[in-house]
Coordinates of N, CA and C and ligand atoms in Angstrom, one line a residue:
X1438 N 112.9 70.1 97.8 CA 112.2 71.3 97.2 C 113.2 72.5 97.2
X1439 N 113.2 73.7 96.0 CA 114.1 74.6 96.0 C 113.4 75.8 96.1
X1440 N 113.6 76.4 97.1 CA 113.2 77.9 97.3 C 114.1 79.3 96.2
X1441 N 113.0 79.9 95.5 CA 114.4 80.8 94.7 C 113.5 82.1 95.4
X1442 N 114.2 82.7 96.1 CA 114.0 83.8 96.6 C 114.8 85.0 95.7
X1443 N 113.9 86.4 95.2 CA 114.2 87.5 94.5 C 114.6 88.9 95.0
X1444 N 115.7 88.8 95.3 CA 116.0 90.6 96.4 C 115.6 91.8 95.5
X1445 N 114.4 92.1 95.5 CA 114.2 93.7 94.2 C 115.8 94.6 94.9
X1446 N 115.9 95.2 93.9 CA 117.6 96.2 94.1 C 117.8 96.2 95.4
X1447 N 118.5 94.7 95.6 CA 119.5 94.2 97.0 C 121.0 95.2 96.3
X1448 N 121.3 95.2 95.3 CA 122.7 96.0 95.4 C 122.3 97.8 95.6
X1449 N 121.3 98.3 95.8 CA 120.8 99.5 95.8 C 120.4 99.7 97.4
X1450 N 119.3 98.9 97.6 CA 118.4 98.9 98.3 C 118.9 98.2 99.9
X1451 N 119.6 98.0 100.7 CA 120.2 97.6 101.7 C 120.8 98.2 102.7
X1452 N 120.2 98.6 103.6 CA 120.3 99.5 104.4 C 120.2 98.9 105.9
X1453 N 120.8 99.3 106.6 CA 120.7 99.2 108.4 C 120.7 97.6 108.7
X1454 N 121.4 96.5 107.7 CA 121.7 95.5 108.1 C 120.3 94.7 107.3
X1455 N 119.7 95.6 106.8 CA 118.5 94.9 105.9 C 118.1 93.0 105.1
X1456 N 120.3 93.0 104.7 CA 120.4 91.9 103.8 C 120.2 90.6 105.3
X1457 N 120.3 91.0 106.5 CA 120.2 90.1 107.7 C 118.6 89.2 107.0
X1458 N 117.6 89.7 107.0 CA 116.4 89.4 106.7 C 117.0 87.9 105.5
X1459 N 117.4 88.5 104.8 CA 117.7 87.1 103.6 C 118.4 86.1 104.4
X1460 N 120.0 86.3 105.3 CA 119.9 85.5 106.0 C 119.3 84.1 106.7
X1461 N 118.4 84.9 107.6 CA 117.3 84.4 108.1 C 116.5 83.6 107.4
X1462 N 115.9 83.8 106.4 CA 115.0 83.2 105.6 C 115.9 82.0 105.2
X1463 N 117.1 82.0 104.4 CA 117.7 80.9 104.1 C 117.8 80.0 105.2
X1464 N 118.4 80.5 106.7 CA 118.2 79.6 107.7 C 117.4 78.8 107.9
X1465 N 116.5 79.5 107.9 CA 115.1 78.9 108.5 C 114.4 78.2 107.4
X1466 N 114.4 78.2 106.1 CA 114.3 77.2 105.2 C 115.5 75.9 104.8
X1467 N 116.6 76.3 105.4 CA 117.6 75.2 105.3 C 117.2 74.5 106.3
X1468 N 116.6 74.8 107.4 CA 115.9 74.0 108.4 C 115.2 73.1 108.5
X1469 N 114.2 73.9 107.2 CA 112.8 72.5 106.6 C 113.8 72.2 105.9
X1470 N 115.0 71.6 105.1 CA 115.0 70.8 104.3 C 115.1 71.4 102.8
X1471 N 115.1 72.3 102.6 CA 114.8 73.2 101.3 C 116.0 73.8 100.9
X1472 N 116.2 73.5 99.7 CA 117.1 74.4 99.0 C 117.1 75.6 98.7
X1473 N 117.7 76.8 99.0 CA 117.6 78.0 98.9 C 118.5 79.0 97.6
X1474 N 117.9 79.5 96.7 CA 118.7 80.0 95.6 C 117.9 81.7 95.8
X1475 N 119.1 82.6 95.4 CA 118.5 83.9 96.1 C 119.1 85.0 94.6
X1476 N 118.4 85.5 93.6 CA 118.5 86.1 93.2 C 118.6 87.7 93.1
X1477 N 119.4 88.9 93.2 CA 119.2 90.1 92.8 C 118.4 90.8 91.5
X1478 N 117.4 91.4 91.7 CA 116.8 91.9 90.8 C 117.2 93.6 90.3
X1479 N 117.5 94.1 89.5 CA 117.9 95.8 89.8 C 117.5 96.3 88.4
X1480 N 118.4 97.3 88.5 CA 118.0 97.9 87.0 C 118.0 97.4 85.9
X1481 N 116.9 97.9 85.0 CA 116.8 97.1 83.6 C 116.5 95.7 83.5
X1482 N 116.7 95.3 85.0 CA 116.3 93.2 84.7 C 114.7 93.2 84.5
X1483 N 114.4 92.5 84.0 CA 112.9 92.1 84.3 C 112.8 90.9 85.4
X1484 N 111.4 91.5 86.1 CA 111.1 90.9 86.6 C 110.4 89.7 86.3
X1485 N 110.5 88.4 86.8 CA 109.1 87.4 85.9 C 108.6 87.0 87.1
X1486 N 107.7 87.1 87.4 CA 106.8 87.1 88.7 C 106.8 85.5 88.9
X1487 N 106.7 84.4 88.1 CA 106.8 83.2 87.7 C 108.3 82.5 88.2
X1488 N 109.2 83.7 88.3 CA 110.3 82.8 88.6 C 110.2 82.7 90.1
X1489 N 109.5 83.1 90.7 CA 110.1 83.7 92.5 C 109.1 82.8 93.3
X1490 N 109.5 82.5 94.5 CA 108.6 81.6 95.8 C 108.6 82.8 96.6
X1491 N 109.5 83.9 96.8 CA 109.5 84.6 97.9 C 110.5 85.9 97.3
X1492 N 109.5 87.5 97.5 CA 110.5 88.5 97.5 C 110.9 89.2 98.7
X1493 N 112.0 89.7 98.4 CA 112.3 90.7 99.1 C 112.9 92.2 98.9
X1494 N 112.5 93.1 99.6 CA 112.9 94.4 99.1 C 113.0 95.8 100.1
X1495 N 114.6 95.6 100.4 CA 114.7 96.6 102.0 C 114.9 97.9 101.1
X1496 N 115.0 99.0 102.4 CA 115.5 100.1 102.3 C 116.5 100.7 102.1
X1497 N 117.3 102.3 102.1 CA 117.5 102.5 101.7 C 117.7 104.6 101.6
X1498 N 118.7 105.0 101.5 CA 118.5 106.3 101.2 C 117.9 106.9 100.0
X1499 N 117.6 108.1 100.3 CA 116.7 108.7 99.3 C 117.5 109.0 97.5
X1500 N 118.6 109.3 98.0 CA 119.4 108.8 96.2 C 119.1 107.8 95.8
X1501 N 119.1 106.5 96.0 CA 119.1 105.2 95.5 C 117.3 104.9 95.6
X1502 N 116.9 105.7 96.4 CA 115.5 105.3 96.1 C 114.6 106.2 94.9
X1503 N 115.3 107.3 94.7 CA 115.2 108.0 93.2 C 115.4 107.0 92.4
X1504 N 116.4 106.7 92.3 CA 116.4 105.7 90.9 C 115.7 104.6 90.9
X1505 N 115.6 103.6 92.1 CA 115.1 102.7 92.0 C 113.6 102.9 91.4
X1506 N 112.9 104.4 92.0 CA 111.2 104.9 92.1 C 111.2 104.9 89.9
X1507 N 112.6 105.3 89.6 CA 112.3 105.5 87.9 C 112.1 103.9 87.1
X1508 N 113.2 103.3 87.8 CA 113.3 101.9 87.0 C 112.1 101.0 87.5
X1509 N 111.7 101.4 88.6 CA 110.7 100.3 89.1 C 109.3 100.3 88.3
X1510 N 109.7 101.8 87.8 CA 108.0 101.7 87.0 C 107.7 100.4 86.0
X1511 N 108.8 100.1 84.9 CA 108.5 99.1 84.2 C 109.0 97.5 85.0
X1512 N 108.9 97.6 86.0 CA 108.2 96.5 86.8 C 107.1 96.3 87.6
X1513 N 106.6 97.6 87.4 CA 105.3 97.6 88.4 C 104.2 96.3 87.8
X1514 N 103.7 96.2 86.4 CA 102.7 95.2 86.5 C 103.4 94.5 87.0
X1515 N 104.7 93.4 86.4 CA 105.0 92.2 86.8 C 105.0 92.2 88.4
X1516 N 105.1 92.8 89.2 CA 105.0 93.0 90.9 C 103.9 93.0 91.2
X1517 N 103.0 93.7 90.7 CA 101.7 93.7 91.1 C 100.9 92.8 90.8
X1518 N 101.2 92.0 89.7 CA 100.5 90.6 89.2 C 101.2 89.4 90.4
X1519 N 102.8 89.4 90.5 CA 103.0 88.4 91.3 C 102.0 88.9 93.4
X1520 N 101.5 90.2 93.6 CA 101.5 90.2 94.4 C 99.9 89.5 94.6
X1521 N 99.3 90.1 93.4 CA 98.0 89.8 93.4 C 97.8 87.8 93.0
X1522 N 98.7 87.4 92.4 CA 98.7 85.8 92.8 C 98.8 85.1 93.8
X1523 N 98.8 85.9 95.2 CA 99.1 85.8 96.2 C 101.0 85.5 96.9
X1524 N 102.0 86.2 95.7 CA 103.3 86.1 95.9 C 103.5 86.6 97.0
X1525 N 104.4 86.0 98.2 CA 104.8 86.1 99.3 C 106.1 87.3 99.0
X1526 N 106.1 88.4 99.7 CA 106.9 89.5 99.7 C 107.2 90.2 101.0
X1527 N 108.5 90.5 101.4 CA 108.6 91.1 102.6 C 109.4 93.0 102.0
X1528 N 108.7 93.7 102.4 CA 109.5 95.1 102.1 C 109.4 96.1 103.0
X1529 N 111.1 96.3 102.9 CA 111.0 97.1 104.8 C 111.2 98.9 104.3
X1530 N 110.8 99.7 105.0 CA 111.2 100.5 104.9 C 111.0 101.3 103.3
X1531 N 112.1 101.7 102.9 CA 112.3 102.7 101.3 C 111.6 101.5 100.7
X1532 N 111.5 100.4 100.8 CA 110.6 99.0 99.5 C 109.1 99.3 100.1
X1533 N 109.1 99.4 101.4 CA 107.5 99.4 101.6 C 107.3 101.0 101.3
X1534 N 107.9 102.2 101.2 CA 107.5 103.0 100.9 C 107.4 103.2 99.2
X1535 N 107.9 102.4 98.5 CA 107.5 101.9 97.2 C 106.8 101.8 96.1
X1536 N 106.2 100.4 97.4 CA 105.0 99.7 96.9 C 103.6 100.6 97.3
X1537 N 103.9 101.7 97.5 CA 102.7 102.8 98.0 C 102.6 103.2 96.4
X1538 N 101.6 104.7 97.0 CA 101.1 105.4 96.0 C 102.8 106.4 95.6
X1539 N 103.5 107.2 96.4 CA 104.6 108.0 96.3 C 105.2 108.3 97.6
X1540 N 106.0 108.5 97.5 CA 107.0 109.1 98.5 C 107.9 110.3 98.2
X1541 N 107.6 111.3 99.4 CA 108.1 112.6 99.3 C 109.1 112.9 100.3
X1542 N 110.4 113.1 99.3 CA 111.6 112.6 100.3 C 111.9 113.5 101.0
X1543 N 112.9 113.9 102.1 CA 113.4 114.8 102.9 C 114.1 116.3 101.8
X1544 N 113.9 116.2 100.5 CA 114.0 117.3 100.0 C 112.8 117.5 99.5
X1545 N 111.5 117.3 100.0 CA 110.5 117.3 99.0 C 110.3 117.1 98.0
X1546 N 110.9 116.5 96.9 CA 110.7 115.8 95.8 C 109.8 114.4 95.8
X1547 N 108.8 114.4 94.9 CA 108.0 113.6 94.3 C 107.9 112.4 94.2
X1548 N 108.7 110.9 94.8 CA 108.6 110.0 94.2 C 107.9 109.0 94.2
X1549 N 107.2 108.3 92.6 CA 106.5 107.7 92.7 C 106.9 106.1 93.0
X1550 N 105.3 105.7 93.5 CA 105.4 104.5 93.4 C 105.2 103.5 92.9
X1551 N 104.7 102.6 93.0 CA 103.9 101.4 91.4 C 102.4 101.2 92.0
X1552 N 101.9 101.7 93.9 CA 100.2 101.7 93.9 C 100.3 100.0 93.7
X1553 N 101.0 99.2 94.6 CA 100.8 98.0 94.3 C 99.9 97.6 96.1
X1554 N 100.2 98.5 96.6 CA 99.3 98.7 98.4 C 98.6 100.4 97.9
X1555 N 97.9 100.5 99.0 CA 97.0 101.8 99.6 C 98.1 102.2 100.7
X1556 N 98.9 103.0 100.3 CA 99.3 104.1 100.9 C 100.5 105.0 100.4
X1557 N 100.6 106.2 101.2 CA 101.6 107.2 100.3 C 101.6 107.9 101.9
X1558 N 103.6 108.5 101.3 CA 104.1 108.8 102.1 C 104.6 110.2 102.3
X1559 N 104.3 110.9 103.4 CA 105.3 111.9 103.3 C 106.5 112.1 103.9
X1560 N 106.8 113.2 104.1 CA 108.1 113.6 104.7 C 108.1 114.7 106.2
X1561 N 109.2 114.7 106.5 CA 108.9 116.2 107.8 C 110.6 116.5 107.7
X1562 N 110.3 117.6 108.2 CA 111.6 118.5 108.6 C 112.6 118.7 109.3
X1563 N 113.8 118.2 109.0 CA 114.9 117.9 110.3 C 114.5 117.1 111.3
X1564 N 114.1 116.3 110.6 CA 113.8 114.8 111.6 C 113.5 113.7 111.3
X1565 N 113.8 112.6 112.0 CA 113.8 111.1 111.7 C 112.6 110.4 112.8
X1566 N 112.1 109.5 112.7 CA 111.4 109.0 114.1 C 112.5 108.0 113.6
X1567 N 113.4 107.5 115.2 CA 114.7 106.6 115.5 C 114.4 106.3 116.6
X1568 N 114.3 104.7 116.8 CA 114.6 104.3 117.8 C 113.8 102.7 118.7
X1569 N 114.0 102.5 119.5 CA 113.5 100.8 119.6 C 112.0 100.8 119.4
X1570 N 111.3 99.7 118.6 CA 109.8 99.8 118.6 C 109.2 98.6 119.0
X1571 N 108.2 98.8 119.3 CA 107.5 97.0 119.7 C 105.6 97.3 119.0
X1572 N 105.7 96.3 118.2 CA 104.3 96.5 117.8 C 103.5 95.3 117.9
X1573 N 102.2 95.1 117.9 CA 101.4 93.4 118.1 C 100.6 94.1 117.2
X1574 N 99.8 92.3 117.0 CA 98.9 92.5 115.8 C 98.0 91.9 116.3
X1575 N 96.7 92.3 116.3 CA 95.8 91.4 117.3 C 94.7 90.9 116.4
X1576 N 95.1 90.3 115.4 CA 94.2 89.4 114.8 C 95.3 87.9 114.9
X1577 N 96.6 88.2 114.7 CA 97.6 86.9 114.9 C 97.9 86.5 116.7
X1578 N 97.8 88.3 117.0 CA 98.2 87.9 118.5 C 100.1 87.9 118.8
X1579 N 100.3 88.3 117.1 CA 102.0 88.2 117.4 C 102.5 89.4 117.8
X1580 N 103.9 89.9 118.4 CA 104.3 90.7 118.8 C 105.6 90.8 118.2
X1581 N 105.8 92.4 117.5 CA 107.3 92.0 116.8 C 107.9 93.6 117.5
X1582 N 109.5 93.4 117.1 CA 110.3 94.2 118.1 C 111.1 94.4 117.2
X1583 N 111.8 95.5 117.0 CA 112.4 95.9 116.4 C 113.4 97.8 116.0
X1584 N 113.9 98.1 115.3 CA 113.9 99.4 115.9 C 113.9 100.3 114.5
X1585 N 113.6 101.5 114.2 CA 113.1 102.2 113.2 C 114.2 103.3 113.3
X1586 N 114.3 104.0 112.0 CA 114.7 104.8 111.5 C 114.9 105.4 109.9
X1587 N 113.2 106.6 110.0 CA 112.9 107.0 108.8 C 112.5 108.3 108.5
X1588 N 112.4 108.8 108.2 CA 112.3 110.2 107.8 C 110.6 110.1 107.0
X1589 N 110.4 109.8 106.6 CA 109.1 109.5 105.4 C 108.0 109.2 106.7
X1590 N 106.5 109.6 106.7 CA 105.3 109.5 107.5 C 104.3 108.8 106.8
X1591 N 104.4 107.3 107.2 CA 103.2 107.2 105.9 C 102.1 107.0 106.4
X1592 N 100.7 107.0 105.5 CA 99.8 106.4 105.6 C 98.9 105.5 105.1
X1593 N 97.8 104.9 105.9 CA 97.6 103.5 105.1 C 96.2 104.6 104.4
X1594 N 95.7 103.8 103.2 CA 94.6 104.4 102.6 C 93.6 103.6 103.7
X1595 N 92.2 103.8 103.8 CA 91.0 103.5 104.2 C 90.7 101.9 104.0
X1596 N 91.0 101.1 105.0 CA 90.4 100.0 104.9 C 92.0 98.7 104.9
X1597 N 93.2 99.7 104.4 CA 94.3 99.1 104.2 C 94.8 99.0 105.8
X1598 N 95.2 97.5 105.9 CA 95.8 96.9 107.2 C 97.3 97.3 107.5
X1599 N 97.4 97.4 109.0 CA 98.7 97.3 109.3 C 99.7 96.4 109.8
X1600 N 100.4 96.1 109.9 CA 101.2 95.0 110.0 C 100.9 94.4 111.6
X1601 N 100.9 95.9 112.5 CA 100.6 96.1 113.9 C 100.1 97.1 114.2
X1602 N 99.8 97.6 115.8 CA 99.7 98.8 116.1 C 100.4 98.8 117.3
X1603 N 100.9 99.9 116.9 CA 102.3 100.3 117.8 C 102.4 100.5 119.4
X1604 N 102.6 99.9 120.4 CA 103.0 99.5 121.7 C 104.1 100.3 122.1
X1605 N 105.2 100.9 121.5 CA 106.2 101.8 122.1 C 107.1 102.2 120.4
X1606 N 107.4 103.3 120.7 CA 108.0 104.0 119.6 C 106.9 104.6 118.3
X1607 N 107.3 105.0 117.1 CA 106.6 105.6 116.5 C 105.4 104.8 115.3
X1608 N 106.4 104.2 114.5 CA 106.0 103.3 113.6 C 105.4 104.4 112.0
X1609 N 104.2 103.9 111.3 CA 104.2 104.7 110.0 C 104.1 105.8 110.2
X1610 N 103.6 106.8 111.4 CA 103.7 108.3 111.6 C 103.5 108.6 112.8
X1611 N 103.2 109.6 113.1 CA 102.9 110.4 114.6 C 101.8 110.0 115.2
X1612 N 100.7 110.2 114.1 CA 99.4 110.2 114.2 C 98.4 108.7 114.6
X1613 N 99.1 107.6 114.1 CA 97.4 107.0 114.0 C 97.8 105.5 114.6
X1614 N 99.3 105.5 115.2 CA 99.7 104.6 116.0 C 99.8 103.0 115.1
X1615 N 99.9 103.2 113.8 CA 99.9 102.1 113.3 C 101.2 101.7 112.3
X1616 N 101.9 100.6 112.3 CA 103.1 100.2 111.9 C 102.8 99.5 110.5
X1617 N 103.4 99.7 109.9 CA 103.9 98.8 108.4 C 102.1 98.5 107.9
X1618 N 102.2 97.3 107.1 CA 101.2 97.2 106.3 C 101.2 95.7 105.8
X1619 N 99.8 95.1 105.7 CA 99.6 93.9 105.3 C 98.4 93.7 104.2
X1620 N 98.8 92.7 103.1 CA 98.5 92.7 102.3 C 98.2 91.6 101.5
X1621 N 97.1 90.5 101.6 CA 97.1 89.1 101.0 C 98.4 88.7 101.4
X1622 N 99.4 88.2 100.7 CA 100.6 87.3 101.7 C 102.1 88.6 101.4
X1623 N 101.7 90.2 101.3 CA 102.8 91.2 101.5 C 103.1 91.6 103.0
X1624 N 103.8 91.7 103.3 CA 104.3 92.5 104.7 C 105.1 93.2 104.7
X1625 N 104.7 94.4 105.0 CA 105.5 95.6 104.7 C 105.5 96.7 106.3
X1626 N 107.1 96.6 106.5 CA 107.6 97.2 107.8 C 108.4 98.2 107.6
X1627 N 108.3 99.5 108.7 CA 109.9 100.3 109.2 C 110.7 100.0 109.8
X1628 N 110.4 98.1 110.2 CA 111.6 97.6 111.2 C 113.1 97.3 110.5
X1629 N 114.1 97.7 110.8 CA 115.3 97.3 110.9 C 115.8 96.2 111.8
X1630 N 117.3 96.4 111.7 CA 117.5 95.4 113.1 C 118.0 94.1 112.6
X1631 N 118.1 93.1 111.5 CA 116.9 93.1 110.9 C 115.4 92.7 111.5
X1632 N 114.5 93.0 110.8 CA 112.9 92.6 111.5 C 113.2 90.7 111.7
X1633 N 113.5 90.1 110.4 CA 113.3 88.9 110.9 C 114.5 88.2 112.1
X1634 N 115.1 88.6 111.7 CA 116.7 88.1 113.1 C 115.7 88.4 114.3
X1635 N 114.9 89.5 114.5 CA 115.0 89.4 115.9 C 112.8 89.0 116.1
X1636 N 112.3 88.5 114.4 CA 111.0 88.1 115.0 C 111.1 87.1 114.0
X1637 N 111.9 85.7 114.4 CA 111.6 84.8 113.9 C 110.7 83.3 113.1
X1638 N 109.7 84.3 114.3 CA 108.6 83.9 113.9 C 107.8 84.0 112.8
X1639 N 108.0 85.3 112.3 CA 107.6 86.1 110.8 C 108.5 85.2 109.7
X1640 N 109.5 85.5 110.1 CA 110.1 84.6 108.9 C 110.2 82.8 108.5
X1641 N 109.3 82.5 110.1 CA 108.7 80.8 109.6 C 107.7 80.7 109.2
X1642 N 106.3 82.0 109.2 CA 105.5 82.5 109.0 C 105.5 82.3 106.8
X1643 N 106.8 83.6 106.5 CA 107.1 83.7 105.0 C 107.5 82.3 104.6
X1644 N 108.3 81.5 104.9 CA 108.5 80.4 104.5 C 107.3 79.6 104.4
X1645 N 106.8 79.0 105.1 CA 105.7 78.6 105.6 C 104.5 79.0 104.1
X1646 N 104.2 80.3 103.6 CA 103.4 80.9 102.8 C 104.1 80.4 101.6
X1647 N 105.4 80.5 101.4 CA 106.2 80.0 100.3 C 106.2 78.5 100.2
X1648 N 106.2 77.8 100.5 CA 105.7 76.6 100.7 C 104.4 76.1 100.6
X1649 N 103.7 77.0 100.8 CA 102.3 76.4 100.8 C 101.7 77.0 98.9
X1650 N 102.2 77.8 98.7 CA 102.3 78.6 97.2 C 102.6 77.0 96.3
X1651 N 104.1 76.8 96.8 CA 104.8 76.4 96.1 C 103.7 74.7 95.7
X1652 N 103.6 74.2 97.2 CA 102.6 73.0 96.6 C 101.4 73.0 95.9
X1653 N 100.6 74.3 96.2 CA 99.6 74.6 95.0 C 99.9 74.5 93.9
X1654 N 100.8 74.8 93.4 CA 101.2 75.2 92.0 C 101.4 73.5 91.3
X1655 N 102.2 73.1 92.7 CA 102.4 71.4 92.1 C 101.5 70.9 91.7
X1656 N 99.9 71.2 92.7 CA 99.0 70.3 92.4 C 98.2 70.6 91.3
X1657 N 98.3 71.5 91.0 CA 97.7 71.9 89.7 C 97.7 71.4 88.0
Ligands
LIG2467 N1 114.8 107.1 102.8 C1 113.6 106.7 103.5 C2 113.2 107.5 104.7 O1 114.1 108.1 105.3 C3 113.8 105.2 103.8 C4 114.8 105.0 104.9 C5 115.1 103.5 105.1 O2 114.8 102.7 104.2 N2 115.7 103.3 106.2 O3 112.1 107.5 105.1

């Protein structure tokens, strides 16, 4: 079986050791047995939601996330259709602040998102939350560790899940103690580090979803 994994703007979008996460994934699917093919997605490519078993889409500074917020518009349906087929996606950081409603960067400027999750982000003032985080999820019972560094405050809309709730350090803001965001088979984190290198488990977790995708499709 061949895994083709899709990095949305991996040459833009890669920040704090981000590309570790792809890594991982190829490991841990050369594991099971699987062949691994890893494509870059970026400007002006189309996306074909049809070609992908598994996305991914890290962070990033606020330049590169300007551009990425203009070009990503005419990929928003094809993202939002593969997400709503239940496409497995992991997006950390500037990608999970993306897939929101907008993000308002540390100069206060506007950027939008494609609204493919419930939530939007803001900003604050000469400051970052930086630093080691540990969050659990207590519907899985898993615990992931990791360390953050973002400037942007997000929130989830009403009813929208979080990946975890935060155990030490900050996570999507000051306020409501809750980390990243979950979404039919999306997971969307402020972990760095990378998130999967150091929660392995998440990323036998993605595989795992990518594989179970992938045999539906066969049996059909
Ligand atoms: N530029 C965004 C922020 O500071 C995202 C940073 C990142 O991806 N690490 O919030």
């Amino acid at each position: 079986m061949k895994l083709k994994i899709g990095h949305l703007y991996g040459n833009l979008l890669n920040t704090y050791g981000d590309n570790g996460n792809l890594l991982m994934l190829q490991y841990i699917a050369r594991q099971k047995g699987l062949e691994v093919e890893t494509e870059i997605v970026s400007l002006n490519d189309s996306f074909n939601a049809s070609d992908y078993d598994l996305v991914f889409f890290g962070g990033g500074q606020d330049y590169e996330q300007l551009v990425v917020s203009h070009d990503i518009q005419n990929k928003a349906n094809a993202i939002k259709t593969y997400i709503e087929n239940d496409g497995v996606l992991l997006a950390i950081c500037g990608g999970f602040q993306l897939l929101g409603h907008y993000y308002i960067n540390s100069a206060g400027e506007r950027l939008e998102g494609i609204s493919a999750l419930d939530h939007y982000t803001l900003n604050q003032e000469n400051s970052r939350f930086t630093g080691d985080i540990t969050i659990y999820d207590e519907k899985t019972g898993d615990t992931y560790h990791g360390f953050e560094n973002h400037n942007g405050r997000t929130f989830l809309g009403e009813g929208a899940q979080p990946l975890g709730i935060v155990k030490k350090g900050t996570g999507n803001n000051e306020k409501d103690n809750t980390e990243g965001a979950r979404y039919k088979n999306v997971f969307c984190s402020y972990f760095h580090g990378p998130l999967l290198v150091r929660n392995q488990h998440l990323a036998e977790r993605l595989i795992e979803l990518a594989i179970k995708n992938k045999e539906k499709k066969a049996g059909e």
